[in-house]
Each structure stands twice: as C-alpha cells, then as structure tokens.
mmCIF file of C-alpha atoms and ligand atoms in Angstrom:
data_model
loop_
_atom_site.group_PDB
_atom_site.id
_atom_site.type_symbol
_atom_site.label_atom_id
_atom_site.label_comp_id
_atom_site.label_asym_id
_atom_site.label_seq_id
_atom_site.Cartn_x
_atom_site.Cartn_y
_atom_site.Cartn_z
ATOM 1 C CA MET V 105 0.000 0.000 0.000
ATOM 2 C CA ALA V 106 1.497 3.302 -1.071
ATOM 3 C CA LEU V 107 1.399 6.402 1.087
ATOM 4 C CA VAL V 108 0.511 9.424 -1.011
ATOM 5 C CA VAL V 109 0.820 12.966 0.325
ATOM 6 C CA GLN V 110 -1.196 15.493 -1.678
ATOM 7 C CA LYS V 111 -1.258 19.256 -1.418
ATOM 8 C CA TYR V 112 -4.023 21.434 -2.811
ATOM 9 C CA GLY V 113 -3.333 25.126 -3.373
ATOM 10 C CA GLY V 114 -5.723 28.027 -2.866
ATOM 11 C CA THR V 115 -7.327 27.954 -6.316
ATOM 12 C CA SER V 116 -7.776 24.175 -6.066
ATOM 13 C CA VAL V 117 -10.002 24.679 -2.999
ATOM 14 C CA GLY V 118 -11.242 28.164 -3.947
ATOM 15 C CA SER V 119 -14.979 27.437 -3.865
ATOM 16 C CA VAL V 120 -17.495 24.857 -2.690
ATOM 17 C CA GLU V 121 -17.443 23.305 -6.173
ATOM 18 C CA ARG V 122 -13.653 23.098 -6.135
ATOM 19 C CA ILE V 123 -13.695 21.522 -2.663
ATOM 20 C CA GLU V 124 -16.127 18.878 -3.934
ATOM 21 C CA ILE V 125 -13.770 18.007 -6.783
ATOM 22 C CA VAL V 126 -10.778 17.819 -4.447
ATOM 23 C CA ALA V 127 -12.664 15.698 -1.890
ATOM 24 C CA GLN V 128 -13.687 13.333 -4.680
ATOM 25 C CA HIS V 129 -10.111 13.051 -5.926
ATOM 26 C CA ILE V 130 -8.793 12.310 -2.444
ATOM 27 C CA LYS V 131 -11.428 9.616 -2.007
ATOM 28 C CA GLU V 132 -10.585 8.093 -5.400
ATOM 29 C CA THR V 133 -6.900 7.992 -4.507
ATOM 30 C CA LYS V 134 -7.801 6.166 -1.302
ATOM 31 C CA ASP V 135 -10.211 3.823 -3.134
ATOM 32 C CA LYS V 136 -7.371 2.787 -5.434
ATOM 33 C CA GLY V 137 -5.677 1.266 -2.406
ATOM 34 C CA ASN V 138 -3.438 4.100 -1.232
ATOM 35 C CA ASN V 139 -3.165 5.768 2.111
ATOM 36 C CA VAL V 140 -3.661 9.507 1.750
ATOM 37 C CA VAL V 141 -2.594 12.511 3.781
ATOM 38 C CA ALA V 142 -3.599 15.827 2.201
ATOM 39 C CA ILE V 143 -2.423 19.337 3.011
ATOM 40 C CA VAL V 144 -4.560 22.290 1.983
ATOM 41 C CA SER V 145 -3.982 26.010 1.507
ATOM 42 C CA ALA V 146 -6.525 28.635 2.422
ATOM 43 C CA MET V 147 -9.270 29.240 -0.156
ATOM 44 C CA ALA V 148 -7.960 31.496 -2.946
ATOM 45 C CA GLY V 149 -7.695 35.132 -1.870
ATOM 46 C CA GLU V 150 -8.411 34.401 1.791
ATOM 47 C CA THR V 151 -4.920 35.090 3.148
ATOM 48 C CA ASP V 152 -4.798 38.381 1.240
ATOM 49 C CA ARG V 153 -8.231 39.279 2.543
ATOM 50 C CA LEU V 154 -7.153 38.697 6.151
ATOM 51 C CA ILE V 155 -3.970 40.718 5.668
ATOM 52 C CA LYS V 156 -6.027 43.571 4.255
ATOM 53 C CA LEU V 157 -8.381 43.524 7.230
ATOM 54 C CA ALA V 158 -5.472 43.755 9.653
ATOM 55 C CA LYS V 159 -3.879 46.571 7.643
ATOM 56 C CA GLU V 160 -7.109 48.527 7.851
ATOM 57 C CA LEU V 161 -6.731 48.487 11.615
ATOM 58 C CA SER V 162 -2.997 48.991 11.920
ATOM 59 C CA ASN V 163 -0.042 49.928 9.755
ATOM 60 C CA ASN V 164 2.122 47.612 11.722
ATOM 61 C CA PRO V 165 0.060 44.715 13.073
ATOM 62 C CA SER V 166 1.896 42.526 15.579
ATOM 63 C CA GLU V 167 3.357 39.450 13.958
ATOM 64 C CA ARG V 168 2.168 37.070 16.637
ATOM 65 C CA GLU V 169 -1.440 38.109 16.048
ATOM 66 C CA MET V 170 -0.956 38.061 12.269
ATOM 67 C CA ASP V 171 0.056 34.413 12.516
ATOM 68 C CA LEU V 172 -2.981 33.546 14.588
ATOM 69 C CA LEU V 173 -5.174 35.429 12.139
ATOM 70 C CA LEU V 174 -3.709 33.982 8.946
ATOM 71 C CA SER V 175 -3.668 30.405 10.237
ATOM 72 C CA SER V 176 -7.464 30.540 10.301
ATOM 73 C CA GLY V 177 -7.662 30.426 6.493
ATOM 74 C CA GLU V 178 -6.218 26.926 6.366
ATOM 75 C CA ARG V 179 -8.384 25.773 9.279
ATOM 76 C CA VAL V 180 -11.461 26.663 7.287
ATOM 77 C CA SER V 181 -10.390 24.911 4.081
ATOM 78 C CA SER V 182 -9.081 21.763 5.795
ATOM 79 C CA SER V 183 -12.286 21.384 7.821
ATOM 80 C CA LEU V 184 -14.462 21.865 4.736
ATOM 81 C CA VAL V 185 -12.501 19.304 2.715
ATOM 82 C CA ALA V 186 -12.766 16.764 5.559
ATOM 83 C CA ILE V 187 -16.504 17.446 5.948
ATOM 84 C CA LYS V 188 -17.054 16.705 2.255
ATOM 85 C CA ILE V 189 -14.943 13.522 2.292
ATOM 86 C CA ASN V 190 -16.916 12.227 5.266
ATOM 87 C CA GLU V 191 -20.059 13.068 3.344
ATOM 88 C CA LEU V 192 -18.783 10.889 0.485
ATOM 89 C CA GLY V 193 -18.546 7.962 2.894
ATOM 90 C CA GLN V 194 -14.808 7.980 3.496
ATOM 91 C CA LYS V 195 -13.539 8.584 7.036
ATOM 92 C CA ALA V 196 -11.597 11.847 7.158
ATOM 93 C CA MET V 197 -9.920 13.767 9.960
ATOM 94 C CA ALA V 198 -8.923 17.425 9.692
ATOM 95 C CA MET V 199 -5.990 18.611 11.799
ATOM 96 C CA THR V 200 -4.423 21.996 12.529
ATOM 97 C CA GLY V 201 -0.679 22.496 12.783
ATOM 98 C CA ARG V 202 -0.886 22.074 16.538
ATOM 99 C CA GLN V 203 -2.917 18.887 16.321
ATOM 100 C CA CYS V 204 -0.359 17.168 14.133
ATOM 101 C CA GLY V 205 2.581 18.314 16.237
ATOM 102 C CA MET V 206 4.026 20.673 13.654
ATOM 103 C CA VAL V 207 6.687 22.316 15.821
ATOM 104 C CA THR V 208 8.563 25.335 14.458
ATOM 105 C CA ASP V 209 11.064 27.898 15.658
ATOM 106 C CA GLU V 210 9.830 31.174 17.180
ATOM 107 C CA VAL V 211 10.092 33.379 14.098
ATOM 108 C CA HIS V 212 6.583 34.687 13.499
ATOM 109 C CA THR V 213 5.420 35.021 9.855
ATOM 110 C CA LYS V 214 8.373 33.036 8.519
ATOM 111 C CA ALA V 215 8.871 30.141 10.916
ATOM 112 C CA ARG V 216 10.860 27.053 10.053
ATOM 113 C CA ILE V 217 9.625 23.550 10.795
ATOM 114 C CA LYS V 218 11.581 21.651 13.437
ATOM 115 C CA SER V 219 9.600 18.455 13.883
ATOM 116 C CA ILE V 220 6.335 16.726 13.098
ATOM 117 C CA ASP V 221 4.452 14.127 15.151
ATOM 118 C CA ALA V 222 4.460 11.423 12.482
ATOM 119 C CA ASP V 223 3.086 8.779 14.850
ATOM 120 C CA LYS V 224 0.009 10.812 15.610
ATOM 121 C CA ILE V 225 -0.780 11.237 11.907
ATOM 122 C CA MET V 226 0.005 7.602 11.101
ATOM 123 C CA ASN V 227 -2.220 6.297 13.890
ATOM 124 C CA TYR V 228 -5.209 7.833 12.147
ATOM 125 C CA VAL V 229 -3.996 6.680 8.729
ATOM 126 C CA ASN V 230 -3.648 3.131 10.028
ATOM 127 C CA ASP V 231 -7.177 3.375 11.405
ATOM 128 C CA GLY V 232 -8.430 3.956 7.853
ATOM 129 C CA TYR V 233 -8.754 7.746 7.906
ATOM 130 C CA VAL V 234 -7.540 10.153 5.302
ATOM 131 C CA VAL V 235 -5.911 12.981 7.225
ATOM 132 C CA ILE V 236 -6.387 16.556 6.019
ATOM 133 C CA ILE V 237 -3.787 18.918 7.431
ATOM 134 C CA ALA V 238 -4.108 22.698 7.556
ATOM 135 C CA GLY V 239 -1.015 23.926 5.693
ATOM 136 C CA PHE V 240 1.278 26.888 6.323
ATOM 137 C CA GLN V 241 1.153 26.731 10.132
ATOM 138 C CA GLY V 242 2.752 25.278 13.196
ATOM 139 C CA ILE V 243 3.329 26.041 16.847
ATOM 140 C CA SER V 244 6.519 27.502 18.223
ATOM 141 C CA GLU V 245 8.743 25.241 20.242
ATOM 142 C CA LYS V 246 9.218 27.457 23.310
ATOM 143 C CA THR V 247 5.958 29.347 23.672
ATOM 144 C CA GLY V 248 3.481 27.092 21.873
ATOM 145 C CA ASP V 249 2.172 30.084 19.915
ATOM 146 C CA VAL V 250 0.739 29.685 16.442
ATOM 147 C CA THR V 251 3.318 30.418 13.745
ATOM 148 C CA THR V 252 3.122 30.529 9.957
ATOM 149 C CA LEU V 253 5.733 29.516 7.420
ATOM 150 C CA GLY V 254 5.694 32.488 5.026
ATOM 151 C CA ARG V 255 3.597 33.053 1.911
ATOM 152 C CA GLY V 256 3.190 29.884 -0.104
ATOM 153 C CA GLY V 257 4.141 27.899 3.006
ATOM 154 C CA SER V 258 1.660 25.067 2.479
ATOM 155 C CA ASP V 259 4.045 23.630 -0.106
ATOM 156 C CA THR V 260 6.639 23.335 2.616
ATOM 157 C CA THR V 261 4.137 21.776 5.032
ATOM 158 C CA ALA V 262 3.358 19.169 2.379
ATOM 159 C CA VAL V 263 6.923 18.222 1.544
ATOM 160 C CA ALA V 264 7.912 18.205 5.223
ATOM 161 C CA VAL V 265 4.976 15.906 6.045
ATOM 162 C CA ALA V 266 5.912 13.651 3.117
ATOM 163 C CA ALA V 267 9.487 13.481 4.433
ATOM 164 C CA ALA V 268 8.406 12.816 8.020
ATOM 165 C CA LEU V 269 5.998 10.049 6.977
ATOM 166 C CA ASN V 270 8.429 8.650 4.423
ATOM 167 C CA ALA V 271 5.718 8.926 1.779
ATOM 168 C CA ASP V 272 6.111 7.443 -1.678
ATOM 169 C CA VAL V 273 5.318 10.708 -3.399
ATOM 170 C CA CYS V 274 4.275 14.274 -2.634
ATOM 171 C CA GLU V 275 1.781 15.488 -5.230
ATOM 172 C CA ILE V 276 1.364 19.262 -5.405
ATOM 173 C CA TYR V 277 -1.956 20.134 -7.063
ATOM 174 C CA THR V 278 -2.134 23.655 -8.396
ATOM 175 C CA ASP V 279 -3.672 25.646 -11.257
ATOM 176 C CA VAL V 280 -0.885 24.946 -13.769
ATOM 177 C CA ASP V 281 -0.178 21.452 -15.014
ATOM 178 C CA GLY V 282 3.547 21.357 -14.401
ATOM 179 C CA ILE V 283 6.852 23.135 -14.834
ATOM 180 C CA TYR V 284 7.420 24.647 -18.260
ATOM 181 C CA THR V 285 10.557 25.539 -20.208
ATOM 182 C CA ALA V 286 9.324 29.152 -19.985
ATOM 183 C CA ASP V 287 6.190 31.019 -18.985
ATOM 184 C CA PRO V 288 3.566 29.786 -21.502
ATOM 185 C CA ARG V 289 1.936 33.221 -21.420
ATOM 186 C CA ILE V 290 5.092 34.638 -22.969
ATOM 187 C CA VAL V 291 6.332 31.760 -25.094
ATOM 188 C CA LYS V 292 3.634 30.076 -27.195
ATOM 189 C CA ASN V 293 5.538 26.842 -27.760
ATOM 190 C CA ALA V 294 6.832 26.443 -24.204
ATOM 191 C CA ARG V 295 7.058 22.766 -23.323
ATOM 192 C CA LYS V 296 5.997 21.004 -20.135
ATOM 193 C CA LEU V 297 8.948 19.176 -18.587
ATOM 194 C CA ASP V 298 8.531 15.522 -17.572
ATOM 195 C CA ARG V 299 11.247 15.830 -14.962
ATOM 196 C CA ILE V 300 13.439 18.491 -13.440
ATOM 197 C CA SER V 301 16.149 18.218 -10.790
ATOM 198 C CA TYR V 302 15.761 19.687 -7.298
ATOM 199 C CA SER V 303 18.624 22.096 -7.841
ATOM 200 C CA GLU V 304 17.166 23.442 -11.093
ATOM 201 C CA MET V 305 13.759 23.807 -9.477
ATOM 202 C CA MET V 306 15.339 25.667 -6.588
ATOM 203 C CA GLU V 307 17.005 28.108 -8.976
ATOM 204 C CA LEU V 308 13.755 28.604 -10.900
ATOM 205 C CA ALA V 309 11.810 29.188 -7.677
ATOM 206 C CA SER V 310 14.342 31.768 -6.495
ATOM 207 C CA LEU V 311 14.297 33.399 -9.934
ATOM 208 C CA GLY V 312 10.638 34.183 -9.755
ATOM 209 C CA ALA V 313 8.812 31.003 -10.837
ATOM 210 C CA LYS V 314 6.026 30.914 -8.267
ATOM 211 C CA VAL V 315 4.896 27.321 -8.656
ATOM 212 C CA LEU V 316 6.639 26.006 -5.527
ATOM 213 C CA GLN V 317 7.853 27.713 -2.377
ATOM 214 C CA ILE V 318 11.633 27.465 -2.414
ATOM 215 C CA ARG V 319 11.830 25.974 1.091
ATOM 216 C CA SER V 320 9.687 23.068 -0.020
ATOM 217 C CA VAL V 321 12.167 22.185 -2.751
ATOM 218 C CA GLU V 322 15.034 22.412 -0.260
ATOM 219 C CA PHE V 323 13.188 19.938 1.951
ATOM 220 C CA GLY V 324 12.513 17.675 -1.008
ATOM 221 C CA MET V 325 16.164 17.639 -1.940
ATOM 222 C CA LYS V 326 17.395 17.094 1.596
ATOM 223 C CA TYR V 327 15.079 14.162 2.277
ATOM 224 C CA ASN V 328 14.815 12.940 -1.300
ATOM 225 C CA VAL V 329 11.036 13.272 -1.560
ATOM 226 C CA PRO V 330 9.778 12.875 -5.143
ATOM 227 C CA ILE V 331 7.567 15.920 -5.803
ATOM 228 C CA MET V 332 4.988 15.806 -8.592
ATOM 229 C CA VAL V 333 3.581 19.179 -9.684
ATOM 230 C CA LEU V 334 0.219 18.842 -11.424
ATOM 231 C CA SER V 335 -3.144 20.483 -11.975
ATOM 232 C CA SER V 336 -6.326 19.845 -10.009
ATOM 233 C CA PHE V 337 -8.228 21.264 -12.982
ATOM 234 C CA THR V 338 -7.045 18.727 -15.571
ATOM 235 C CA PHE V 339 -5.436 15.973 -13.448
ATOM 236 C CA ASN V 340 -3.011 15.428 -16.352
ATOM 237 C CA LYS V 341 0.428 13.994 -15.768
ATOM 238 C CA GLY V 342 2.611 16.786 -14.396
ATOM 239 C CA THR V 343 6.315 17.404 -13.803
ATOM 240 C CA LEU V 344 8.373 15.288 -11.427
ATOM 241 C CA VAL V 345 10.928 17.174 -9.324
ATOM 242 C CA THR V 346 13.546 14.606 -8.481
ATOM 243 C CA LYS V 347 17.211 13.655 -8.096
ATOM 244 C CA GLU V 348 19.525 14.568 -10.906
ATOM 245 C CA ASP V 349 20.327 11.859 -13.414
ATOM 246 C CA GLU V 350 22.691 11.535 -16.375
ATOM 247 C CA ASN V 351 20.046 12.363 -18.944
ATOM 248 C CA MET V 352 19.373 15.708 -17.321
ATOM 249 C CA GLU V 353 23.014 16.661 -17.791
ATOM 250 C CA LYS V 354 22.834 16.087 -21.522
ATOM 251 C CA ILE V 355 20.468 19.003 -21.845
ATOM 252 C CA LEU V 356 22.207 22.390 -21.775
ATOM 253 C CA VAL V 357 19.345 24.484 -20.502
ATOM 254 C CA SER V 358 16.130 23.258 -18.885
ATOM 255 C CA GLY V 359 14.264 26.498 -18.482
ATOM 256 C CA ILE V 360 14.155 30.260 -18.818
ATOM 257 C CA ALA V 361 12.893 32.519 -16.046
ATOM 258 C CA GLN V 362 12.174 36.212 -15.904
ATOM 259 C CA ASP V 363 11.741 38.518 -12.946
ATOM 260 C CA LYS V 364 10.465 42.053 -13.235
ATOM 261 C CA ASN V 365 10.493 42.591 -9.513
ATOM 262 C CA GLN V 366 13.916 44.193 -9.706
ATOM 263 C CA ALA V 367 15.367 47.623 -9.172
ATOM 264 C CA ARG V 368 18.969 48.659 -9.599
ATOM 265 C CA LEU V 369 20.874 50.933 -7.270
ATOM 266 C CA LYS V 370 24.249 52.414 -8.043
ATOM 267 C CA ILE V 371 26.568 54.193 -5.675
ATOM 268 C CA ASN V 372 29.279 56.196 -7.431
ATOM 269 C CA SER V 373 32.826 57.100 -6.434
ATOM 270 C CA VAL V 374 33.189 54.946 -3.373
ATOM 271 C CA LYS V 375 36.682 54.565 -1.941
ATOM 272 C CA ASP V 376 38.456 51.490 -3.220
ATOM 273 C CA GLU V 377 39.549 50.165 0.142
ATOM 274 C CA PRO V 378 38.755 47.264 2.486
ATOM 275 C CA GLY V 379 35.492 47.484 4.428
ATOM 276 C CA ILE V 380 33.445 49.612 2.038
ATOM 277 C CA ALA V 381 31.432 46.820 0.436
ATOM 278 C CA SER V 382 30.883 45.333 3.865
ATOM 279 C CA LYS V 383 29.448 48.655 5.110
ATOM 280 C CA ILE V 384 27.127 48.997 2.135
ATOM 281 C CA PHE V 385 25.745 45.479 2.203
ATOM 282 C CA ASN V 386 25.479 45.275 5.973
ATOM 283 C CA THR V 387 23.374 48.410 5.931
ATOM 284 C CA ILE V 388 21.044 46.887 3.350
ATOM 285 C CA ALA V 389 20.924 43.452 4.987
ATOM 286 C CA SER V 390 20.257 44.752 8.479
ATOM 287 C CA ASN V 391 17.110 46.309 7.051
ATOM 288 C CA ASN V 392 15.986 42.909 5.790
ATOM 289 C CA ILE V 393 16.391 43.750 2.122
ATOM 290 C CA ASN V 394 17.654 40.996 -0.152
ATOM 291 C CA VAL V 395 20.426 41.939 -2.509
ATOM 292 C CA ASP V 396 20.745 40.173 -5.819
ATOM 293 C CA VAL V 397 22.993 40.908 -8.808
ATOM 294 C CA ILE V 398 26.085 42.815 -7.603
ATOM 295 C CA VAL V 399 28.647 44.519 -9.820
ATOM 296 C CA GLN V 400 31.733 46.336 -8.590
ATOM 297 C CA ASN V 401 33.762 47.971 -11.279
ATOM 298 C CA VAL V 402 37.537 47.909 -11.368
ATOM 299 C CA SER V 403 38.885 51.250 -10.261
ATOM 300 C CA ASP V 404 41.026 52.817 -12.924
ATOM 301 C CA ASP V 405 42.850 55.193 -10.650
ATOM 302 C CA GLY V 406 43.110 52.769 -7.725
ATOM 303 C CA ARG V 407 41.228 55.233 -5.537
ATOM 304 C CA THR V 408 37.513 55.091 -6.285
ATOM 305 C CA THR V 409 35.106 52.728 -7.929
ATOM 306 C CA ASP V 410 31.357 52.303 -8.198
ATOM 307 C CA ILE V 411 29.151 49.513 -6.979
ATOM 308 C CA SER V 412 25.718 48.574 -8.263
ATOM 309 C CA PHE V 413 23.278 45.912 -7.210
ATOM 310 C CA THR V 414 19.632 44.962 -7.487
ATOM 311 C CA VAL V 415 16.932 44.658 -4.827
ATOM 312 C CA PRO V 416 13.240 43.691 -5.035
ATOM 313 C CA ARG V 417 11.316 46.629 -6.489
ATOM 314 C CA ASP V 418 9.130 47.027 -3.396
ATOM 315 C CA ASP V 419 12.237 47.657 -1.324
ATOM 316 C CA ALA V 420 13.814 50.052 -3.803
ATOM 317 C CA GLU V 421 12.819 53.347 -2.167
ATOM 318 C CA LYS V 422 13.858 52.173 1.262
ATOM 319 C CA ALA V 423 17.223 50.919 -0.030
ATOM 320 C CA TYR V 424 17.712 54.198 -1.922
ATOM 321 C CA GLU V 425 17.200 56.199 1.271
ATOM 322 C CA LEU V 426 19.588 54.001 3.230
ATOM 323 C CA LEU V 427 22.198 54.233 0.542
ATOM 324 C CA ARG V 428 21.972 57.994 0.217
ATOM 325 C CA ASN V 429 22.512 58.407 3.936
ATOM 326 C CA LEU V 430 25.386 55.978 3.907
ATOM 327 C CA ALA V 431 26.979 57.708 0.909
ATOM 328 C CA LYS V 432 27.357 60.876 2.974
ATOM 329 C CA ASN V 433 28.985 58.984 5.854
ATOM 330 C CA ILE V 434 31.512 57.180 3.703
ATOM 331 C CA ASP V 435 32.272 60.181 1.526
ATOM 332 C CA ALA V 436 30.952 58.583 -1.647
ATOM 333 C CA GLY V 437 29.426 60.216 -4.724
ATOM 334 C CA ASP V 438 25.790 60.277 -5.755
ATOM 335 C CA VAL V 439 23.370 57.355 -5.684
ATOM 336 C CA THR V 440 21.078 56.447 -8.575
ATOM 337 C CA LEU V 441 17.971 54.280 -8.679
ATOM 338 C CA ASN V 442 16.575 52.604 -11.799
ATOM 339 C CA LYS V 443 13.326 50.695 -11.587
ATOM 340 C CA ASP V 444 12.977 49.843 -15.277
ATOM 341 C CA VAL V 445 15.096 46.723 -15.181
ATOM 342 C CA ALA V 446 14.329 43.025 -15.291
ATOM 343 C CA LYS V 447 16.303 39.852 -14.891
ATOM 344 C CA VAL V 448 16.244 37.007 -17.406
ATOM 345 C CA SER V 449 17.916 33.740 -16.513
ATOM 346 C CA ILE V 450 18.738 30.415 -18.032
ATOM 347 C CA VAL V 451 18.926 27.381 -15.768
ATOM 348 C CA GLY V 452 20.295 23.905 -16.398
ATOM 349 C CA VAL V 453 22.507 21.326 -14.703
ATOM 350 C CA GLY V 454 24.047 20.657 -18.125
ATOM 351 C CA MET V 455 25.964 23.929 -17.821
ATOM 352 C CA ARG V 456 28.354 22.332 -15.383
ATOM 353 C CA SER V 457 29.806 20.105 -18.059
ATOM 354 C CA HIS V 458 29.257 22.183 -21.207
ATOM 355 C CA PRO V 459 31.315 25.311 -21.786
ATOM 356 C CA GLY V 460 30.012 28.222 -23.828
ATOM 357 C CA VAL V 461 26.475 28.357 -22.506
ATOM 358 C CA ALA V 462 26.841 31.891 -21.136
ATOM 359 C CA ALA V 463 28.484 33.067 -24.365
ATOM 360 C CA LYS V 464 25.568 31.682 -26.341
ATOM 361 C CA MET V 465 23.134 33.550 -24.098
ATOM 362 C CA PHE V 466 24.992 36.856 -24.569
ATOM 363 C CA ASP V 467 25.108 36.274 -28.354
ATOM 364 C CA SER V 468 21.366 35.724 -28.578
ATOM 365 C CA LEU V 469 20.621 38.876 -26.609
ATOM 366 C CA ALA V 470 23.103 40.884 -28.682
ATOM 367 C CA ASN V 471 21.488 39.691 -31.917
ATOM 368 C CA GLU V 472 18.274 41.315 -30.771
ATOM 369 C CA GLY V 473 20.081 44.492 -29.758
ATOM 370 C CA ILE V 474 19.393 43.916 -26.060
ATOM 371 C CA ASN V 475 21.993 45.506 -23.829
ATOM 372 C CA ILE V 476 23.160 43.588 -20.738
ATOM 373 C CA ARG V 477 23.468 45.827 -17.677
ATOM 374 C CA ALA V 478 24.808 43.264 -15.225
ATOM 375 C CA ILE V 479 25.457 39.544 -15.083
ATOM 376 C CA SER V 480 25.427 37.007 -12.313
ATOM 377 C CA THR V 481 26.054 33.295 -12.445
ATOM 378 C CA SER V 482 25.929 30.167 -10.366
ATOM 379 C CA GLU V 483 27.067 26.692 -11.285
ATOM 380 C CA ILE V 484 23.769 25.978 -13.030
ATOM 381 C CA LYS V 485 22.428 29.448 -13.877
ATOM 382 C CA VAL V 486 23.257 32.599 -15.819
ATOM 383 C CA SER V 487 21.233 35.753 -15.179
ATOM 384 C CA CYS V 488 21.342 38.990 -17.151
ATOM 385 C CA LEU V 489 19.911 42.271 -16.028
ATOM 386 C CA ILE V 490 18.308 44.078 -18.974
ATOM 387 C CA ASP V 491 15.887 46.932 -19.625
ATOM 388 C CA GLU V 492 12.426 45.850 -18.548
ATOM 389 C CA LYS V 493 10.815 46.613 -21.895
ATOM 390 C CA TYR V 494 12.841 43.826 -23.557
ATOM 391 C CA THR V 495 11.863 41.096 -21.085
ATOM 392 C CA GLU V 496 9.419 39.192 -23.268
ATOM 393 C CA LEU V 497 11.625 39.501 -26.340
ATOM 394 C CA ALA V 498 14.612 38.218 -24.382
ATOM 395 C CA VAL V 499 12.706 35.221 -23.021
ATOM 396 C CA ARG V 500 11.423 34.251 -26.479
ATOM 397 C CA THR V 501 14.828 34.685 -28.075
ATOM 398 C CA LEU V 502 16.581 32.552 -25.482
ATOM 399 C CA HIS V 503 13.887 29.899 -25.658
ATOM 400 C CA ASP V 504 14.494 29.682 -29.414
ATOM 401 C CA SER V 505 18.288 29.759 -29.270
ATOM 402 C CA PHE V 506 18.427 26.873 -26.848
ATOM 403 C CA ASN V 507 15.782 24.938 -28.815
ATOM 404 C CA LEU V 508 13.507 24.471 -25.845
ATOM 405 C CA GLY V 509 10.163 24.570 -27.623
ATOM 406 C CA ASN V 510 7.786 22.015 -28.971
ATOM 407 C CA GLU V 511 8.223 21.479 -32.706
HETATM 408 N N1 LIG E 145 -2.393 30.629 2.441
HETATM 409 C C1 LIG E 145 -0.992 30.954 2.453
HETATM 410 C C2 LIG E 145 -0.683 31.961 1.375
HETATM 411 O O1 LIG E 145 -1.576 32.408 0.679
HETATM 412 C C3 LIG E 145 -0.133 29.745 2.343
HETATM 413 C C4 LIG E 145 -0.247 28.961 1.053
HETATM 414 O O2 LIG E 145 -1.203 29.159 0.304
HETATM 415 O O3 LIG E 145 0.598 28.121 0.782
HETATM 416 O O4 LIG E 145 0.451 32.329 1.213
HETATM 417 MG MG1 MG E 146 1.004 28.251 -3.558
#
C-alpha cells in the first residue's frame, strides 16, 4: 500500500465546487488502495483578505497576532474538505498544525519547521482515515504560539509531512499542469517538462517562478522526496521534481525565467579600500532587504570605484534612502535608482559540463540588440539584467536559441 501525500493550493479549494472536486479526488486515490494525507492552503484570496483587514486596523500589526489570524484560512479549508470527504462515505480527519505536532522555531510570519508528530498522523492513517492537514502553520517550540511559514508555506508543510511520513510521493496540485521551459503566457511553444532536478527547481523558484515555495524544494532535496507538480483542474500527468540523473546533464538548458520585480541601485565614487562593500551590504541586509545581482567595477585610478546591485522593487525606495545616507557617511558620490530593469535567466545542470552556454546567451541577446546591464552566475544558472521593456523579447529569443520549444 502506497502512502501518497497530496497538497491542494488556494485555487484548487477556492470554492465549494472546487472543494467537492478535491474531496472526490482524495477519495478516489484512497479507493485505489493508497493511504492519503492531504495538506490544503486557504481558499484562494483568503490570506490576502485577512492581511487587508489587519492593515485597515494597523499599519504595523503585531506578527504574533498576524500568525494567529492567517492560520485561520487553512483551518477553514481543511475542515471543509474533511466534511465533504466524510459526506462521500470515506472517514476523514482534519488537523491543525498544533494537532499534528508541527513544531517550528519562534520566528513569526516566517517560521521554520523543526519536527512533526508522524506517529500521531500515522495512527489515524492506520485506522483507515484520510488525514487533512491545515497547511502553512505550526506552533513555536518554546511558547506554543501559532506560527506561519511564510507566503506559499503550504508547499513546505506538504513536503515536510511527506518526508516525516516517508511517503512514496508528494503530489502538489495547483492551477498549472507542471513546470514549463518558460512562462507559456510569454512563449507560445513552451514545453511542459517531464522531470526536473531539485537544484534546477530551486534556482527557478528563487528566480521568480512561483509554482513552488523554495523551502519546499530544499526539503525535497534534503530528504529525497519525489515531488509531482500537477493540476487539479485537468489531473493530467505533471512534472516530477527529483534527483539529478545523467540524462538531465545532456540538456544544456532546462528552463528560462524572468523577474520584473527588480530595481537597480548604483553608488558612485566609493573609496576602493577594504570594508566599504561590507558597510554597504550590511546596511542593506540589516534592514531585511535581499540583494541580488552585484557589480563592482575595477577602479582605474586605484582610488575610487562604483558599486551597483539589485533589490526587489518594493524595497527600492527604502534601499535608496539608506544608501543615500550611507553615501554621505563614507564620503561617496551620488546614488542612482533605476526601476525599469528586469532579470532574465537560463537554468540547467548541463551547464556544469558544457562550456560556452553563457556566451551563447549573450550572443542571442546581442542579436536582438538587447543591452546587458549586469550579469550574475551560479554553477547551473546565468542571469542577465536588462531593460524591462525587452523582457518578453529576451525570453522568447533565449527559448528559441536553446531549442527548448515544442516542434
Ligand atoms: N495561504 C498561504 C498563502 O496564501 C499559504 C499557502 O497558500 O501556501 O500564502
Ligand atoms: Mg502556492
């Protein structure tokens, strides 16, 4: 008997009709002779709605109360799914984070899972229940307060539960039917991938592909949980996120990602001496702003240089302020902010063993007259910062150059 963990996202349980479909699918999976544990997100839009309510009452709502508030969305959906499954004649048990012993650290609104009471869940499973777990939430280890795992956190609940229960597969049901070579809304002949490695999926998730929360992929990789991404609207075969194999390395590039949530800051004429970069990036980091593509130019005169980097666009104004204040303190030149930039990236484990992939990317962009403003790379990724208005063109061009499309 296989143990299948399933996760249903917000749109999959977004209405009574959707919940009926999901309940039916869970029952069918059980009827086929599997044990099933399902994790659900809040009904589509619910988490946003709750955040909005809190923001109407306070500009800075306390994080502890936000967690308690937001965790209610998943309580509602998990209870409703269990109610419907019972109605269909299959025993079902809904559980909150607390009830299934989902213990986290104390960091409200972005807690990390520490342990799960697998025995408690399995006792019900072995009694013939399907267990429906409220995603995205836990309780903190020291205080026992309700915590949440960050936006999109139900993915992480699901993969962590699959790991803890040693499940055969973790199926993530969403509103797209898998991972594509590029965003199908931009590239008409984008192709659905049968398989993708954990490390590629992690890069894609961090590059702006929103299908899976990045932490969930980290968990999958660490505990080797096969993750299947598929649609609860079509139930077609999806994409398997799994260990790397030799065939994956034969392919140069697996996917293209784009991210318009970028802004570029540049600080001119900073002294070329030890400690300056550390001052700049510590200032930004201590304000909880993530820094991405960094470029420091070589100083021609050996005295000053300039440093530029990107931050998420929402944080741009705040980072600009911080940087302007810092510039005065460290005797630097002026600071500029440019919000009309975007990042396009190619990702593939094949890059490790094939030289020339970056050069080919730069060639393709050049052929379209697209200027590259900054570059960053990892072992399996090359990203270029370009003018935002060329994003779609760049994605299509790269998709063509690396022959990623369907014929
Ligand atoms: N409901 C939460 C959110 O909207 C968690 C999730 O859906 O995974 O972010
Ligand atoms: Mg999600």
